[in-house]
Coordinates of C-alpha atoms in Angstrom, one line a residue:
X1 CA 60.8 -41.1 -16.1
X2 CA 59.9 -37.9 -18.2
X3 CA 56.1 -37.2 -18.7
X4 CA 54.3 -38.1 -21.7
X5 CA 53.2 -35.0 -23.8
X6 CA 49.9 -36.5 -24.2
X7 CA 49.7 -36.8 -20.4
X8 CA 50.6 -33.3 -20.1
X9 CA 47.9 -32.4 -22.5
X10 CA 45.5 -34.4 -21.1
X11 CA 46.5 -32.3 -17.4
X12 CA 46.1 -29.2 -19.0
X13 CA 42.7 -29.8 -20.5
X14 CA 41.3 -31.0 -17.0
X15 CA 42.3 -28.3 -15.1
X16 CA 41.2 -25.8 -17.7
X17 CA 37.6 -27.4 -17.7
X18 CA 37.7 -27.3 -13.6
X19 CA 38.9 -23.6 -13.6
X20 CA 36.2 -22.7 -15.8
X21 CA 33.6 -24.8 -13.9
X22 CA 34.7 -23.1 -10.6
X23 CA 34.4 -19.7 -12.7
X24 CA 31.0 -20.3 -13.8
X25 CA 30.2 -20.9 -10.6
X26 CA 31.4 -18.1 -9.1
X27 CA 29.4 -16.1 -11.4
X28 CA 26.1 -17.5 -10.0
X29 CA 26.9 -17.4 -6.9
X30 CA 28.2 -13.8 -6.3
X31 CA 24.8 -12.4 -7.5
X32 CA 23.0 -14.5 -5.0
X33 CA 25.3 -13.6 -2.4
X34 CA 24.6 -9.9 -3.0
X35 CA 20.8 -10.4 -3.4
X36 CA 20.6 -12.0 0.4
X37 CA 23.2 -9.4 1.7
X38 CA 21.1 -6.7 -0.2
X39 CA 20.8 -3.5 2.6
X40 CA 16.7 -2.5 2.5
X41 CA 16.5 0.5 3.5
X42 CA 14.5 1.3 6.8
X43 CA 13.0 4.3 6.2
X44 CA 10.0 4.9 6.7
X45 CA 7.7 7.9 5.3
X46 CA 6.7 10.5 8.5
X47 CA 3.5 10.8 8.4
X48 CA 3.0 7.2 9.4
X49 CA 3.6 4.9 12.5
X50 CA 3.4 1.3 13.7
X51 CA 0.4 2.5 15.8
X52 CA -1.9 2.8 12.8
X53 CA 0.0 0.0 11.4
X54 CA 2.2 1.9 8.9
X55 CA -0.7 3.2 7.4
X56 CA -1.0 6.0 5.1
X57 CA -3.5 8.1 7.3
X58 CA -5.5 11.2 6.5
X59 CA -7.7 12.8 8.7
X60 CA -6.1 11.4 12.3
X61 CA -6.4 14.8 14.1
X62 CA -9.9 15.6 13.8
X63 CA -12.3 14.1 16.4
X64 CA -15.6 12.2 15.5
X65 CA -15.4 11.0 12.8
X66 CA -15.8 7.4 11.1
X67 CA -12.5 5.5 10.8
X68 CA -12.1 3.4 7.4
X69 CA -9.2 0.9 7.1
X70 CA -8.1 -0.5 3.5
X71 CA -5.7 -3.1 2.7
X72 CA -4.9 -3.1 -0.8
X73 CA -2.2 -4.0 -3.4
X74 CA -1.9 -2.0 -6.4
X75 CA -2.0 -5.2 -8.6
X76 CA -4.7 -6.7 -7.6
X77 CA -7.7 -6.5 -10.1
X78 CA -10.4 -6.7 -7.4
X79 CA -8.9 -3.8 -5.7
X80 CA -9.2 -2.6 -9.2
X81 CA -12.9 -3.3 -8.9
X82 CA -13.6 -1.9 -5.7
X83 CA -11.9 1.4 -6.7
X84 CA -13.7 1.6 -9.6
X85 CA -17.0 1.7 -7.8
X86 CA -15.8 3.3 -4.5
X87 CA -12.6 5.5 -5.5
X88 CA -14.3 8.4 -6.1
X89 CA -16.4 8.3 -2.3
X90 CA -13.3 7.6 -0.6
X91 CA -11.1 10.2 -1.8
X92 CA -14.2 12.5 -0.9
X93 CA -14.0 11.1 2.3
X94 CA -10.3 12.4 2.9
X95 CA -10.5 15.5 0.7
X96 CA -13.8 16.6 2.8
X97 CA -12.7 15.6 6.1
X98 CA -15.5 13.1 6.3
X99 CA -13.8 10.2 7.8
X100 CA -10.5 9.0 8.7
X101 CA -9.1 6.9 6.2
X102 CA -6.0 4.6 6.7
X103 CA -4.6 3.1 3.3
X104 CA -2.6 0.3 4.0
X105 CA -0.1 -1.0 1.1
X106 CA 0.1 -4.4 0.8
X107 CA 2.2 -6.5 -1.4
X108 CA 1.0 -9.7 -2.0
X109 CA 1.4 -10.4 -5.2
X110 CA 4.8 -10.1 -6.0
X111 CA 7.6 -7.6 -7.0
X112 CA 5.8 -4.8 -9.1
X113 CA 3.7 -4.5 -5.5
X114 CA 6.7 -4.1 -4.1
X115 CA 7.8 -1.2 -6.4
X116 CA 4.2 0.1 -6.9
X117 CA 3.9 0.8 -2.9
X118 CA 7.8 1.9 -2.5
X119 CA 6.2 4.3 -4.7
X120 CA 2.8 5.4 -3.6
X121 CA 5.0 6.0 0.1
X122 CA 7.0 8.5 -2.1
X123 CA 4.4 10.3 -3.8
X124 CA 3.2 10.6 0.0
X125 CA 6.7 12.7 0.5
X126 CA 5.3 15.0 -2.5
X127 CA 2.1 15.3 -1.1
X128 CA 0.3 13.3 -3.9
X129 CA -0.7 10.2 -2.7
X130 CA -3.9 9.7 -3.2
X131 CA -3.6 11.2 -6.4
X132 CA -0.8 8.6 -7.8
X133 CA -2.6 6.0 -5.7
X134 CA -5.4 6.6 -8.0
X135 CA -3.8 7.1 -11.1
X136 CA -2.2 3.2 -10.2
X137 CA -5.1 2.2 -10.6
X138 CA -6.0 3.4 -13.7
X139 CA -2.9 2.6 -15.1
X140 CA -3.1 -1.3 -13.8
X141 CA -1.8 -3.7 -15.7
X142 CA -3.5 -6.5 -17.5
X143 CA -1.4 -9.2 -16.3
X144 CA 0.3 -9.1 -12.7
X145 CA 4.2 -8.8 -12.3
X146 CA 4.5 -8.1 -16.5
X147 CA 7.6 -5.8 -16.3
X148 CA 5.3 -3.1 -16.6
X149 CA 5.2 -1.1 -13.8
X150 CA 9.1 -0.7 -13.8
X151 CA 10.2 2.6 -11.9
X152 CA 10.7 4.5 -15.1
X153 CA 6.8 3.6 -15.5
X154 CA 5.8 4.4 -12.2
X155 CA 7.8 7.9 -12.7
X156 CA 5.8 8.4 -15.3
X157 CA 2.8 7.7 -13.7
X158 CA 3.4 10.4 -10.9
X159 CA 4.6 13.1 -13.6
X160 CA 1.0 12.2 -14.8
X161 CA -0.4 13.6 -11.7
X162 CA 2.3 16.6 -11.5
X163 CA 4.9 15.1 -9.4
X164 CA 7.9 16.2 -11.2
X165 CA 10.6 16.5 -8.6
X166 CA 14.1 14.6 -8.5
X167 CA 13.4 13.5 -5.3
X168 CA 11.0 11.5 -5.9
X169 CA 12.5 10.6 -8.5
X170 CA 15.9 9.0 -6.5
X171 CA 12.9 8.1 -4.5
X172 CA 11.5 5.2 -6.4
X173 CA 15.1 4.2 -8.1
X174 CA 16.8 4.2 -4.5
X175 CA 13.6 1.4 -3.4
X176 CA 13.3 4.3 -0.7
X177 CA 10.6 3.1 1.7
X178 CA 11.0 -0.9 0.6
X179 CA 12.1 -1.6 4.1
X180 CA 8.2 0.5 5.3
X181 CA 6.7 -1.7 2.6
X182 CA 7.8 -5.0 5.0
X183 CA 6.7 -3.5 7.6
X184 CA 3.2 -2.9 6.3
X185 CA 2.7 -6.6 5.2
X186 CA 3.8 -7.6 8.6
X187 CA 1.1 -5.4 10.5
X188 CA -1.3 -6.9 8.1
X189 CA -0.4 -10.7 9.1
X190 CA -0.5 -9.4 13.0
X191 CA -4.5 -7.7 12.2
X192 CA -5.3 -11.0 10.2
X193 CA -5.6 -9.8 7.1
X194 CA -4.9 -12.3 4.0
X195 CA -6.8 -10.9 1.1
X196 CA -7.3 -7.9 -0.4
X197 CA -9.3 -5.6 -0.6
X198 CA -9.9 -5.9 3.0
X199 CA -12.1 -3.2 5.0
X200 CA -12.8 -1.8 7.9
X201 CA -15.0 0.5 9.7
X202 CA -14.7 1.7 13.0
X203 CA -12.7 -1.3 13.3
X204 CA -14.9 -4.0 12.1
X205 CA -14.6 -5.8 8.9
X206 CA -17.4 -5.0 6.5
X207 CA -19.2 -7.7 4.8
X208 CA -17.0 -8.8 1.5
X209 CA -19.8 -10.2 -0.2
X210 CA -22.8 -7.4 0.0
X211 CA -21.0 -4.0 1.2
X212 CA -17.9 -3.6 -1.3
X213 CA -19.2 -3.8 -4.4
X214 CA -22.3 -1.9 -4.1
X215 CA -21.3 1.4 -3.6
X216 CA -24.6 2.4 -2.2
X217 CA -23.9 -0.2 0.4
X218 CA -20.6 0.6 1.1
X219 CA -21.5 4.3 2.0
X220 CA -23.8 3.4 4.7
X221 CA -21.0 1.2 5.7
X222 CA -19.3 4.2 6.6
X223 CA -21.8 6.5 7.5
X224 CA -22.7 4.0 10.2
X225 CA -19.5 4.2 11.5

């Protein structure tokens, strides 16, 4: 018995829909696939190691002297604060040889962390860091995880403070260092850190409430040791 046209029809118009179901779903799917197959790289910037807890770390080699641990993340507006009173002290601290300071990079608050430390670990490769690090600061965001701080901003940022090379350009485009960036928030988790800023000195936590927002108080902090 021959087929009805209107059955035929009726055929063609199902499998039509089904095909383009199955297409549409292949289109959301393939991009997820690639985003949880995505290959981070693991490099990690040399002048750090999991000793210091992938810290950026100035002032290691020279004996004596007072050792000051920061976690941070570059979007968060009481780090803001805390640099804004204390920014100025600390980088004395590393540009006078005064203390050992380890700046450790956290991410916490999302993907423009992410970017923000990639990076700071780059402008490390140029020989700027604390120099962009500050400038990040200035250059915060008013709301966190905006779009603003894309990598063409964050270029920007370090051409503000005369890093002008291609490399570190393909630095921050590549997501150089995003793999050191896990690795950073994971040696945070292991010291028990879950909010920044967090200090210390000499190993021991400073007192959140009285010594970092009074920057008399926080300089004693340090000079103690």
């Amino acid at each position: 018995m021959a087929t009805s046209p209107k059955a035929g029809k009726d055929n063609f118009t199902r499998y039509l829909v089904i095909g383009v179901v199955v297409l549409v779903l292949a289109i959301m799917v393939v991009p997820t696939f690639l985003s949880k197959n995505k290959t981070v790289s693991q490099a990690i910037p040399s002048t750090v190691s999991a000793a210091d807890g992938y810290a950026v770390v100035f002032n290691a080699d020279l004996p004596n002297l007072p050792v000051v641990d920061i976690y941070e993340d570059f979007q968060c507006p009481i780090c803001q604060q805390f640099e804004g009173l204390n920014g100025k002290y600390i980088t004395s601290l590393v540009t006078e040889k005064k203390a050992t300071v380890k700046y450790h990079i956290l991410s916490f608050i999302g993907p423009e962390s992410v970017r923000a430390a990639n990076a700071s670990a780059c402008a490390n490769d140029e020989g700027k860091f604390v120099d962009f690090h500050n400038a990040l600061y200035a250059n915060q965001p008013a709301s966190e995880n905006s779009g603003e701080w894309s990598n063409d901003r964050l270029i920007a940022i370090g051409d503000s403070v005369g890093i002008k090379s291609d490399s570190f350009k393909s630095c921050v485009n590549d997501m150089k260092y995003e793999g050191w960036v896990g690795k950073v928030a994971e040696a945070g988790a292991k010291a028990n850190v879950n909010a920044t800023p967090t200090v210390f000195v000499g190993g021991k936590e400073i007192d959140r409430k009285s010594e970092y927002f009074s920057a008399d108080k926080f300089k004693a902090a340090v000079e103690r040791g």
